């Protein structure tokens, strides 16, 4: 239902007060639909055509695609509506109540990334669709913090959303066109227990995992040699042996061992191909041992993002912000939007240092500059008389 879009702080207060945490823990997971409905109501009031897309099999979870103007090639202003859970008891301020203090707006999601939507609302307020040569599209997604199912649904639907996309994740007002891909995988080996005094009585999963680890470390070195990219602070792919668990007793042959690893992929490295390679390498490491290998992803994985440094949007945002485009260490929904043919840049007013933290805040002095960047970007890319 259409509603008057309130002033920026009021809009942000309403967004923060509408809980929308996503979590793999069922008890902490909340619907995002109320946030989608708030945004849809306000954007409708500003003349946008709003389409709420419910996510199949996920009651209470939805995306919003809101469009002002017509035709192809639009500018998409995108973000996720979910937050991480507040975490118990460590906040000085009520996480669901926007609190202004010390030149900051405190509240859950202010930096990551409800604050961006409040700024977007302000930047599109009063835009006359008759003056647009390209549409302005606001896209709001579900479950970025967990499965990225919202962005995946948009990618799977395959409907073009526009030509350019800005995702307002917290980048401290610096444009970002690169990030690595992320994978986390569990390797489980099952052997056979037996008395430690006679190795022939069992099959040691720990011995097997030692060989797997040696293989993974060798693979890590190969990858670092093959995929260098000086645009990243850590200019090679990483493979971290993060967690291991196995065995129960010094005098028993270890029957079960599992290892969790984290991989950070360079642009050009494919999640599925890397997973296939991992399976082959683990299989080879324990071949002939009698161990049973099971691998499973700890989550689906996020592809790397690479938007051409010479793309129109990258150049525009470098000019408007005064910063060269760079990379970040976190994953985003950008790769899914790029699959829809968009040129995606990550650029938001919040700081990563405040995201996923107690007393999350958005500095008030970021609000005006972010709004100016969006207003000028809309002018340059979408208005008939903008250039
Ligand atoms: Zn985020």
mmCIF file of C-alpha atoms and ligand atoms in Angstrom:
data_model
loop_
_atom_site.group_PDB
_atom_site.id
_atom_site.type_symbol
_atom_site.label_atom_id
_atom_site.label_comp_id
_atom_site.label_asym_id
_atom_site.label_seq_id
_atom_site.Cartn_x
_atom_site.Cartn_y
_atom_site.Cartn_z
ATOM 1 C CA UNK A 1 0.000 0.000 0.000
ATOM 2 C CA UNK A 2 1.332 3.394 -0.992
ATOM 3 C CA UNK A 3 2.562 5.580 1.869
ATOM 4 C CA UNK A 4 4.279 8.915 2.234
ATOM 5 C CA UNK A 5 8.061 8.349 2.365
ATOM 6 C CA UNK A 6 9.193 9.962 5.619
ATOM 7 C CA UNK A 7 12.344 12.079 6.025
ATOM 8 C CA UNK A 8 15.623 10.169 6.083
ATOM 9 C CA UNK A 9 16.083 9.670 9.825
ATOM 10 C CA UNK A 10 12.451 8.702 10.300
ATOM 11 C CA UNK A 11 12.668 6.231 7.431
ATOM 12 C CA UNK A 12 15.815 4.706 8.874
ATOM 13 C CA UNK A 13 14.222 4.546 12.331
ATOM 14 C CA UNK A 14 11.281 2.615 10.884
ATOM 15 C CA UNK A 15 13.575 0.245 8.961
ATOM 16 C CA UNK A 16 15.737 -0.411 12.041
ATOM 17 C CA UNK A 17 12.632 -0.946 14.204
ATOM 18 C CA UNK A 18 11.408 -3.630 11.806
ATOM 19 C CA UNK A 19 13.424 -6.722 12.698
ATOM 20 C CA UNK A 20 14.713 -8.784 9.756
ATOM 21 C CA UNK A 21 17.614 -10.885 10.968
ATOM 22 C CA UNK A 22 18.537 -13.863 8.872
ATOM 23 C CA UNK A 23 20.347 -16.763 10.438
ATOM 24 C CA UNK A 24 21.075 -20.411 9.721
ATOM 25 C CA UNK A 25 19.733 -21.017 13.253
ATOM 26 C CA UNK A 26 15.972 -21.427 12.840
ATOM 27 C CA UNK A 27 15.263 -19.767 16.220
ATOM 28 C CA UNK A 28 17.048 -16.562 15.172
ATOM 29 C CA UNK A 29 15.814 -16.389 11.563
ATOM 30 C CA UNK A 30 13.137 -13.756 10.903
ATOM 31 C CA UNK A 31 11.030 -12.808 7.883
ATOM 32 C CA UNK A 32 12.190 -9.801 5.838
ATOM 33 C CA UNK A 33 8.771 -9.243 4.286
ATOM 34 C CA UNK A 34 7.828 -6.420 6.700
ATOM 35 C CA UNK A 35 10.904 -4.429 5.566
ATOM 36 C CA UNK A 36 10.063 -5.138 1.918
ATOM 37 C CA UNK A 37 6.498 -3.917 2.528
ATOM 38 C CA UNK A 38 7.737 -0.710 4.166
ATOM 39 C CA UNK A 39 10.058 0.048 1.243
ATOM 40 C CA UNK A 40 7.421 -0.892 -1.338
ATOM 41 C CA UNK A 41 4.850 1.389 0.308
ATOM 42 C CA UNK A 42 7.210 4.375 0.346
ATOM 43 C CA UNK A 43 8.515 3.794 -3.178
ATOM 44 C CA UNK A 44 4.981 3.435 -4.504
ATOM 45 C CA UNK A 45 4.219 6.761 -2.867
ATOM 46 C CA UNK A 46 7.149 8.203 -4.846
ATOM 47 C CA UNK A 47 5.715 6.884 -8.120
ATOM 48 C CA UNK A 48 7.661 3.633 -8.459
ATOM 49 C CA UNK A 49 6.004 0.508 -9.875
ATOM 50 C CA UNK A 50 6.649 -2.112 -7.190
ATOM 51 C CA UNK A 51 6.866 -5.834 -7.616
ATOM 52 C CA UNK A 52 7.249 -7.993 -4.518
ATOM 53 C CA UNK A 53 8.657 -11.421 -5.357
ATOM 54 C CA UNK A 54 8.106 -14.082 -2.697
ATOM 55 C CA UNK A 55 10.912 -16.627 -2.476
ATOM 56 C CA UNK A 56 9.709 -20.133 -3.246
ATOM 57 C CA UNK A 57 9.689 -22.400 -0.206
ATOM 58 C CA UNK A 58 10.696 -19.575 2.166
ATOM 59 C CA UNK A 59 7.605 -18.131 3.821
ATOM 60 C CA UNK A 60 8.056 -14.509 4.888
ATOM 61 C CA UNK A 61 11.082 -13.963 2.627
ATOM 62 C CA UNK A 62 10.795 -11.747 -0.424
ATOM 63 C CA UNK A 63 12.626 -9.484 -2.869
ATOM 64 C CA UNK A 64 11.422 -6.127 -4.133
ATOM 65 C CA UNK A 65 11.963 -4.683 -7.592
ATOM 66 C CA UNK A 66 10.711 -1.089 -7.747
ATOM 67 C CA UNK A 67 10.958 0.810 -11.027
ATOM 68 C CA UNK A 68 10.568 4.469 -11.910
ATOM 69 C CA UNK A 69 10.551 5.228 -15.640
ATOM 70 C CA UNK A 70 10.573 2.874 -18.568
ATOM 71 C CA UNK A 71 12.820 1.081 -20.987
ATOM 72 C CA UNK A 72 16.041 -0.918 -20.809
ATOM 73 C CA UNK A 73 19.450 0.045 -19.467
ATOM 74 C CA UNK A 74 18.428 1.431 -16.091
ATOM 75 C CA UNK A 75 20.370 2.211 -12.943
ATOM 76 C CA UNK A 76 19.770 -0.308 -10.162
ATOM 77 C CA UNK A 77 20.262 0.748 -6.543
ATOM 78 C CA UNK A 78 20.429 -2.527 -4.677
ATOM 79 C CA UNK A 79 20.841 -3.923 -1.218
ATOM 80 C CA UNK A 80 19.814 -6.588 1.218
ATOM 81 C CA UNK A 81 17.054 -6.036 3.751
ATOM 82 C CA UNK A 82 18.241 -8.625 6.251
ATOM 83 C CA UNK A 83 20.663 -8.048 9.104
ATOM 84 C CA UNK A 84 22.662 -10.432 11.221
ATOM 85 C CA UNK A 85 21.041 -11.177 14.604
ATOM 86 C CA UNK A 86 21.800 -8.439 17.153
ATOM 87 C CA UNK A 87 23.585 -10.785 19.540
ATOM 88 C CA UNK A 88 22.577 -10.729 23.179
ATOM 89 C CA UNK A 89 23.353 -8.081 25.700
ATOM 90 C CA UNK A 90 26.451 -6.308 24.420
ATOM 91 C CA UNK A 91 24.732 -3.225 22.982
ATOM 92 C CA UNK A 92 24.791 0.097 24.836
ATOM 93 C CA UNK A 93 21.864 1.209 22.677
ATOM 94 C CA UNK A 94 18.687 -0.683 21.835
ATOM 95 C CA UNK A 95 19.575 -2.382 18.511
ATOM 96 C CA UNK A 96 16.028 -1.923 17.189
ATOM 97 C CA UNK A 97 15.698 1.745 18.127
ATOM 98 C CA UNK A 98 17.542 4.315 16.039
ATOM 99 C CA UNK A 99 19.571 6.414 18.491
ATOM 100 C CA UNK A 100 21.378 9.593 17.524
ATOM 101 C CA UNK A 101 24.475 10.298 19.606
ATOM 102 C CA UNK A 102 28.040 11.499 19.021
ATOM 103 C CA UNK A 103 27.218 12.397 15.410
ATOM 104 C CA UNK A 104 26.201 8.833 14.733
ATOM 105 C CA UNK A 105 23.010 6.937 14.056
ATOM 106 C CA UNK A 106 23.115 3.762 16.135
ATOM 107 C CA UNK A 107 21.010 0.706 15.386
ATOM 108 C CA UNK A 108 21.114 -2.791 13.928
ATOM 109 C CA UNK A 109 21.547 -2.557 10.164
ATOM 110 C CA UNK A 110 22.407 1.156 10.045
ATOM 111 C CA UNK A 111 25.751 0.435 8.324
ATOM 112 C CA UNK A 112 24.909 -2.989 6.867
ATOM 113 C CA UNK A 113 22.724 -1.873 5.191
ATOM 114 C CA UNK A 114 19.358 -0.341 5.948
ATOM 115 C CA UNK A 115 21.040 3.066 6.079
ATOM 116 C CA UNK A 116 21.679 2.825 2.350
ATOM 117 C CA UNK A 117 17.969 2.382 1.626
ATOM 118 C CA UNK A 118 17.129 5.461 3.714
ATOM 119 C CA UNK A 119 19.634 7.467 1.648
ATOM 120 C CA UNK A 120 18.284 6.004 -1.606
ATOM 121 C CA UNK A 121 14.746 7.059 -0.663
ATOM 122 C CA UNK A 122 16.013 10.569 -0.121
ATOM 123 C CA UNK A 123 17.914 10.604 -3.426
ATOM 124 C CA UNK A 124 14.919 9.468 -5.514
ATOM 125 C CA UNK A 125 12.364 11.648 -3.742
ATOM 126 C CA UNK A 126 10.721 13.990 -6.221
ATOM 127 C CA UNK A 127 12.252 12.407 -9.331
ATOM 128 C CA UNK A 128 9.962 13.064 -12.272
ATOM 129 C CA UNK A 129 9.667 9.954 -14.479
ATOM 130 C CA UNK A 130 9.054 12.216 -17.489
ATOM 131 C CA UNK A 131 12.598 13.553 -17.101
ATOM 132 C CA UNK A 132 14.180 10.082 -17.149
ATOM 133 C CA UNK A 133 15.860 8.684 -20.223
ATOM 134 C CA UNK A 134 16.671 5.487 -18.307
ATOM 135 C CA UNK A 135 14.720 3.962 -15.421
ATOM 136 C CA UNK A 136 15.851 4.081 -11.810
ATOM 137 C CA UNK A 137 15.294 0.705 -10.161
ATOM 138 C CA UNK A 138 15.480 -0.053 -6.445
ATOM 139 C CA UNK A 139 16.165 -3.718 -5.711
ATOM 140 C CA UNK A 140 15.887 -5.064 -2.160
ATOM 141 C CA UNK A 141 16.754 -8.674 -1.402
ATOM 142 C CA UNK A 142 16.348 -11.307 1.311
ATOM 143 C CA UNK A 143 18.870 -13.481 3.138
ATOM 144 C CA UNK A 144 22.154 -11.977 1.952
ATOM 145 C CA UNK A 145 23.739 -12.710 5.316
ATOM 146 C CA UNK A 146 23.027 -16.437 5.072
ATOM 147 C CA UNK A 147 22.328 -18.128 1.733
ATOM 148 C CA UNK A 148 21.993 -15.183 -0.694
ATOM 149 C CA UNK A 149 18.774 -16.885 -1.763
ATOM 150 C CA UNK A 150 17.237 -13.528 -2.700
ATOM 151 C CA UNK A 151 19.995 -12.587 -5.143
ATOM 152 C CA UNK A 152 20.138 -16.148 -6.448
ATOM 153 C CA UNK A 153 16.401 -16.059 -7.170
ATOM 154 C CA UNK A 154 16.882 -12.843 -9.165
ATOM 155 C CA UNK A 155 19.759 -14.426 -11.117
ATOM 156 C CA UNK A 156 17.771 -17.618 -11.719
ATOM 157 C CA UNK A 157 14.737 -15.673 -12.956
ATOM 158 C CA UNK A 158 17.053 -14.167 -15.543
ATOM 159 C CA UNK A 159 15.007 -11.032 -16.069
ATOM 160 C CA UNK A 160 17.208 -8.086 -16.966
ATOM 161 C CA UNK A 161 17.059 -5.415 -14.274
ATOM 162 C CA UNK A 162 19.076 -2.716 -15.984
ATOM 163 C CA UNK A 163 22.586 -1.887 -17.101
ATOM 164 C CA UNK A 164 24.247 -0.476 -13.991
ATOM 165 C CA UNK A 165 24.015 -1.486 -10.342
ATOM 166 C CA UNK A 166 25.227 0.108 -7.133
ATOM 167 C CA UNK A 167 25.075 -2.157 -4.089
ATOM 168 C CA UNK A 168 25.241 -0.099 -0.915
ATOM 169 C CA UNK A 169 27.246 -2.468 1.273
ATOM 170 C CA UNK A 170 29.515 -0.681 3.754
ATOM 171 C CA UNK A 171 32.588 0.495 1.826
ATOM 172 C CA UNK A 172 33.149 3.871 3.535
ATOM 173 C CA UNK A 173 32.087 5.701 0.347
ATOM 174 C CA UNK A 174 34.840 4.057 -1.720
ATOM 175 C CA UNK A 175 33.778 2.305 -4.933
ATOM 176 C CA UNK A 176 34.602 -1.385 -5.136
ATOM 177 C CA UNK A 177 34.639 -3.442 -8.313
ATOM 178 C CA UNK A 178 36.499 -6.535 -7.116
ATOM 179 C CA UNK A 179 36.214 -9.163 -4.462
ATOM 180 C CA UNK A 180 37.289 -12.730 -4.094
ATOM 181 C CA UNK A 181 34.975 -15.710 -4.130
ATOM 182 C CA UNK A 182 34.401 -17.593 -0.883
ATOM 183 C CA UNK A 183 33.976 -21.306 -0.256
ATOM 184 C CA UNK A 184 33.849 -23.278 2.997
ATOM 185 C CA UNK A 185 33.983 -27.040 2.727
ATOM 186 C CA UNK A 186 33.939 -29.959 5.134
ATOM 187 C CA UNK A 187 36.043 -33.050 4.454
ATOM 188 C CA UNK A 188 35.018 -36.144 6.378
ATOM 189 C CA UNK A 189 37.019 -39.386 6.461
ATOM 190 C CA UNK A 190 35.635 -42.607 7.846
ATOM 191 C CA UNK A 191 38.011 -45.451 8.660
ATOM 192 C CA UNK A 192 37.707 -48.388 11.064
ATOM 193 C CA UNK A 193 38.517 -48.431 14.786
ATOM 194 C CA UNK A 194 40.813 -51.013 16.288
ATOM 195 C CA UNK A 195 43.352 -51.550 19.053
ATOM 196 C CA UNK A 196 46.315 -49.211 18.751
ATOM 197 C CA UNK A 197 48.784 -52.047 19.264
ATOM 198 C CA UNK A 198 48.085 -53.528 15.824
ATOM 199 C CA UNK A 199 47.586 -51.227 12.800
ATOM 200 C CA UNK A 200 46.161 -54.096 10.772
ATOM 201 C CA UNK A 201 43.076 -54.091 13.036
ATOM 202 C CA UNK A 202 41.770 -50.765 11.715
ATOM 203 C CA UNK A 203 42.005 -47.947 9.177
ATOM 204 C CA UNK A 204 43.170 -44.626 10.621
ATOM 205 C CA UNK A 205 41.201 -41.580 9.560
ATOM 206 C CA UNK A 206 43.811 -39.343 11.220
ATOM 207 C CA UNK A 207 46.610 -40.847 9.142
ATOM 208 C CA UNK A 208 44.433 -40.270 6.088
ATOM 209 C CA UNK A 209 43.724 -36.660 7.029
ATOM 210 C CA UNK A 210 47.455 -36.034 7.399
ATOM 211 C CA UNK A 211 47.833 -37.015 3.731
ATOM 212 C CA UNK A 212 44.830 -34.887 2.767
ATOM 213 C CA UNK A 213 46.344 -31.885 4.536
ATOM 214 C CA UNK A 214 49.676 -32.350 2.773
ATOM 215 C CA UNK A 215 47.826 -32.473 -0.556
ATOM 216 C CA UNK A 216 45.816 -29.333 0.292
ATOM 217 C CA UNK A 217 48.944 -27.411 1.265
ATOM 218 C CA UNK A 218 50.618 -28.447 -2.007
ATOM 219 C CA UNK A 219 47.468 -27.362 -3.900
ATOM 220 C CA UNK A 220 47.486 -24.035 -2.084
ATOM 221 C CA UNK A 221 51.027 -23.380 -3.297
ATOM 222 C CA UNK A 222 50.121 -24.341 -6.870
ATOM 223 C CA UNK A 223 47.091 -22.033 -6.816
ATOM 224 C CA UNK A 224 49.145 -19.157 -5.437
ATOM 225 C CA UNK A 225 51.559 -19.612 -8.339
ATOM 226 C CA UNK A 226 48.841 -19.798 -11.002
ATOM 227 C CA UNK A 227 46.400 -17.087 -9.950
ATOM 228 C CA UNK A 228 48.299 -13.938 -8.964
ATOM 229 C CA UNK A 229 46.404 -10.675 -9.050
ATOM 230 C CA UNK A 230 48.203 -7.606 -7.667
ATOM 231 C CA UNK A 231 44.941 -5.659 -7.395
ATOM 232 C CA UNK A 232 44.217 -7.501 -4.147
ATOM 233 C CA UNK A 233 45.926 -6.864 -0.811
ATOM 234 C CA UNK A 234 46.433 -10.633 -0.541
ATOM 235 C CA UNK A 235 47.237 -11.120 -4.236
ATOM 236 C CA UNK A 236 46.669 -14.881 -4.455
ATOM 237 C CA UNK A 237 43.941 -17.387 -3.566
ATOM 238 C CA UNK A 238 44.011 -18.652 0.019
ATOM 239 C CA UNK A 239 43.179 -22.015 1.523
ATOM 240 C CA UNK A 240 42.866 -22.086 5.293
ATOM 241 C CA UNK A 241 42.813 -25.321 7.270
ATOM 242 C CA UNK A 242 40.426 -23.954 9.864
ATOM 243 C CA UNK A 243 39.095 -26.715 12.077
ATOM 244 C CA UNK A 244 39.878 -30.361 12.668
ATOM 245 C CA UNK A 245 38.266 -32.973 14.836
ATOM 246 C CA UNK A 246 38.984 -36.661 15.030
ATOM 247 C CA UNK A 247 39.617 -39.671 17.191
ATOM 248 C CA UNK A 248 38.857 -40.199 20.847
ATOM 249 C CA UNK A 249 41.665 -42.091 22.521
ATOM 250 C CA UNK A 250 45.416 -42.464 22.306
ATOM 251 C CA UNK A 251 45.125 -46.230 22.260
ATOM 252 C CA UNK A 252 42.387 -46.557 19.642
ATOM 253 C CA UNK A 253 42.850 -46.340 15.869
ATOM 254 C CA UNK A 254 41.008 -43.216 14.776
ATOM 255 C CA UNK A 255 37.805 -44.101 12.898
ATOM 256 C CA UNK A 256 36.479 -40.634 12.063
ATOM 257 C CA UNK A 257 38.170 -37.358 11.235
ATOM 258 C CA UNK A 258 36.811 -34.179 9.755
ATOM 259 C CA UNK A 259 38.437 -30.994 8.551
ATOM 260 C CA UNK A 260 36.815 -27.666 7.625
ATOM 261 C CA UNK A 261 38.568 -25.438 5.157
ATOM 262 C CA UNK A 262 37.988 -21.948 3.783
ATOM 263 C CA UNK A 263 39.004 -21.008 0.236
ATOM 264 C CA UNK A 264 39.145 -17.482 -1.197
ATOM 265 C CA UNK A 265 39.064 -17.537 -4.981
ATOM 266 C CA UNK A 266 40.413 -14.994 -7.420
ATOM 267 C CA UNK A 267 38.181 -13.646 -10.227
ATOM 268 C CA UNK A 268 38.200 -16.247 -12.983
ATOM 269 C CA UNK A 269 38.197 -19.163 -10.525
ATOM 270 C CA UNK A 270 34.871 -20.973 -10.569
ATOM 271 C CA UNK A 271 33.256 -22.283 -7.357
ATOM 272 C CA UNK A 272 32.002 -25.530 -8.895
ATOM 273 C CA UNK A 273 35.223 -26.282 -10.767
ATOM 274 C CA UNK A 274 37.209 -25.668 -7.571
ATOM 275 C CA UNK A 275 34.925 -28.032 -5.657
ATOM 276 C CA UNK A 276 35.435 -30.735 -8.303
ATOM 277 C CA UNK A 277 39.197 -30.265 -8.062
ATOM 278 C CA UNK A 278 39.022 -30.514 -4.257
ATOM 279 C CA UNK A 279 37.157 -33.827 -4.518
ATOM 280 C CA UNK A 280 39.708 -35.192 -6.960
ATOM 281 C CA UNK A 281 42.651 -34.144 -4.766
ATOM 282 C CA UNK A 282 41.200 -35.548 -1.547
ATOM 283 C CA UNK A 283 40.300 -38.776 -3.338
ATOM 284 C CA UNK A 284 43.821 -39.069 -4.701
ATOM 285 C CA UNK A 285 45.407 -38.381 -1.295
ATOM 286 C CA UNK A 286 43.674 -41.325 0.371
ATOM 287 C CA UNK A 287 43.432 -43.663 -2.636
ATOM 288 C CA UNK A 288 43.961 -47.301 -1.668
ATOM 289 C CA UNK A 289 43.689 -46.614 2.081
ATOM 290 C CA UNK A 290 40.227 -48.080 2.573
ATOM 291 C CA UNK A 291 38.973 -44.750 3.935
ATOM 292 C CA UNK A 292 35.542 -43.493 2.916
ATOM 293 C CA UNK A 293 35.561 -39.841 1.854
ATOM 294 C CA UNK A 294 32.610 -37.500 2.128
ATOM 295 C CA UNK A 295 32.801 -33.847 1.180
ATOM 296 C CA UNK A 296 30.161 -31.296 1.692
ATOM 297 C CA UNK A 297 29.976 -27.557 1.331
ATOM 298 C CA UNK A 298 29.371 -25.639 4.581
ATOM 299 C CA UNK A 299 27.522 -23.139 2.401
ATOM 300 C CA UNK A 300 26.938 -22.759 -1.317
ATOM 301 C CA UNK A 301 29.864 -20.429 -1.869
ATOM 302 C CA UNK A 302 29.995 -16.887 -3.217
ATOM 303 C CA UNK A 303 31.557 -16.268 -6.621
ATOM 304 C CA UNK A 304 34.238 -13.638 -7.065
ATOM 305 C CA UNK A 305 33.229 -10.197 -8.340
ATOM 306 C CA UNK A 306 35.024 -8.485 -11.168
ATOM 307 C CA UNK A 307 33.456 -5.534 -12.917
ATOM 308 C CA UNK A 308 35.642 -4.105 -15.669
ATOM 309 C CA UNK A 309 37.726 -1.241 -14.303
ATOM 310 C CA UNK A 310 36.978 0.702 -17.509
ATOM 311 C CA UNK A 311 33.213 0.281 -17.278
ATOM 312 C CA UNK A 312 31.101 3.425 -17.424
ATOM 313 C CA UNK A 313 29.809 2.990 -13.883
ATOM 314 C CA UNK A 314 33.252 2.436 -12.356
ATOM 315 C CA UNK A 315 34.555 5.566 -14.062
ATOM 316 C CA UNK A 316 31.532 7.656 -13.029
ATOM 317 C CA UNK A 317 31.799 6.587 -9.397
ATOM 318 C CA UNK A 318 35.547 7.156 -9.286
ATOM 319 C CA UNK A 319 34.901 10.709 -10.452
ATOM 320 C CA UNK A 320 31.958 11.318 -8.113
ATOM 321 C CA UNK A 321 33.674 9.942 -4.997
ATOM 322 C CA UNK A 322 37.224 11.032 -5.782
ATOM 323 C CA UNK A 323 38.496 7.522 -5.000
ATOM 324 C CA UNK A 324 39.911 4.908 -7.379
ATOM 325 C CA UNK A 325 37.863 1.700 -7.371
ATOM 326 C CA UNK A 326 39.354 -1.090 -5.302
ATOM 327 C CA UNK A 327 38.636 -4.434 -3.712
ATOM 328 C CA UNK A 328 37.070 -5.659 -0.468
ATOM 329 C CA UNK A 329 37.627 -8.767 1.599
ATOM 330 C CA UNK A 330 33.967 -9.780 1.882
ATOM 331 C CA UNK A 331 31.568 -11.401 -0.583
ATOM 332 C CA UNK A 332 28.522 -9.624 -1.990
ATOM 333 C CA UNK A 333 25.481 -10.185 -4.187
ATOM 334 C CA UNK A 334 27.381 -8.432 -6.997
ATOM 335 C CA UNK A 335 28.339 -11.584 -8.931
ATOM 336 C CA UNK A 336 24.649 -12.557 -9.161
ATOM 337 C CA UNK A 337 23.695 -9.139 -10.510
ATOM 338 C CA UNK A 338 26.587 -9.272 -12.992
ATOM 339 C CA UNK A 339 25.130 -12.549 -14.279
ATOM 340 C CA UNK A 340 22.086 -10.521 -15.297
ATOM 341 C CA UNK A 341 24.306 -8.379 -17.484
ATOM 342 C CA UNK A 342 24.678 -5.533 -15.009
ATOM 343 C CA UNK A 343 27.883 -3.620 -14.345
ATOM 344 C CA UNK A 344 27.973 -3.724 -10.576
ATOM 345 C CA UNK A 345 29.918 -1.511 -8.186
ATOM 346 C CA UNK A 346 29.755 -1.834 -4.417
ATOM 347 C CA UNK A 347 29.526 1.568 -2.745
ATOM 348 C CA UNK A 348 27.876 2.412 0.542
ATOM 349 C CA UNK A 349 28.015 4.963 3.360
ATOM 350 C CA UNK A 350 28.711 2.562 6.233
ATOM 351 C CA UNK A 351 32.031 1.185 7.447
ATOM 352 C CA UNK A 352 32.789 -2.507 7.465
ATOM 353 C CA UNK A 353 34.326 -2.069 10.934
ATOM 354 C CA UNK A 354 30.849 -1.354 12.329
ATOM 355 C CA UNK A 355 29.023 -4.123 10.482
ATOM 356 C CA UNK A 356 28.052 -7.221 12.447
ATOM 357 C CA UNK A 357 29.117 -5.463 15.676
ATOM 358 C CA UNK A 358 27.300 -4.365 18.813
ATOM 359 C CA UNK A 359 26.482 -0.638 18.646
ATOM 360 C CA UNK A 360 26.524 -0.698 14.851
ATOM 361 C CA UNK A 361 26.233 2.845 13.560
ATOM 362 C CA UNK A 362 26.218 5.043 10.511
ATOM 363 C CA UNK A 363 28.203 8.263 10.849
ATOM 364 C CA UNK A 364 25.937 11.220 10.102
ATOM 365 C CA UNK A 365 28.648 12.905 8.037
ATOM 366 C CA UNK A 366 28.440 10.042 5.523
ATOM 367 C CA UNK A 367 24.775 10.609 4.790
ATOM 368 C CA UNK A 368 24.973 13.851 2.808
ATOM 369 C CA UNK A 369 27.941 12.772 0.641
ATOM 370 C CA UNK A 370 26.307 9.414 -0.161
ATOM 371 C CA UNK A 371 23.064 11.138 -1.128
ATOM 372 C CA UNK A 372 24.990 13.595 -3.320
ATOM 373 C CA UNK A 373 26.803 10.755 -5.094
ATOM 374 C CA UNK A 374 23.492 9.012 -5.813
ATOM 375 C CA UNK A 375 21.750 12.205 -6.898
ATOM 376 C CA UNK A 376 24.568 13.110 -9.264
ATOM 377 C CA UNK A 377 24.847 9.546 -10.552
ATOM 378 C CA UNK A 378 21.123 9.475 -11.313
ATOM 379 C CA UNK A 379 21.554 12.827 -13.048
ATOM 380 C CA UNK A 380 24.443 11.651 -15.198
ATOM 381 C CA UNK A 381 23.108 8.220 -16.103
ATOM 382 C CA UNK A 382 19.337 8.576 -16.086
ATOM 383 C CA UNK A 383 18.135 12.149 -16.606
ATOM 384 C CA UNK A 384 17.443 13.448 -20.122
ATOM 385 C CA UNK A 385 19.138 16.738 -19.332
ATOM 386 C CA UNK A 386 21.709 15.195 -17.015
ATOM 387 C CA UNK A 387 24.852 15.602 -19.075
HETATM 388 ZN ZN1 LIG B 1 25.731 -6.470 4.044
#
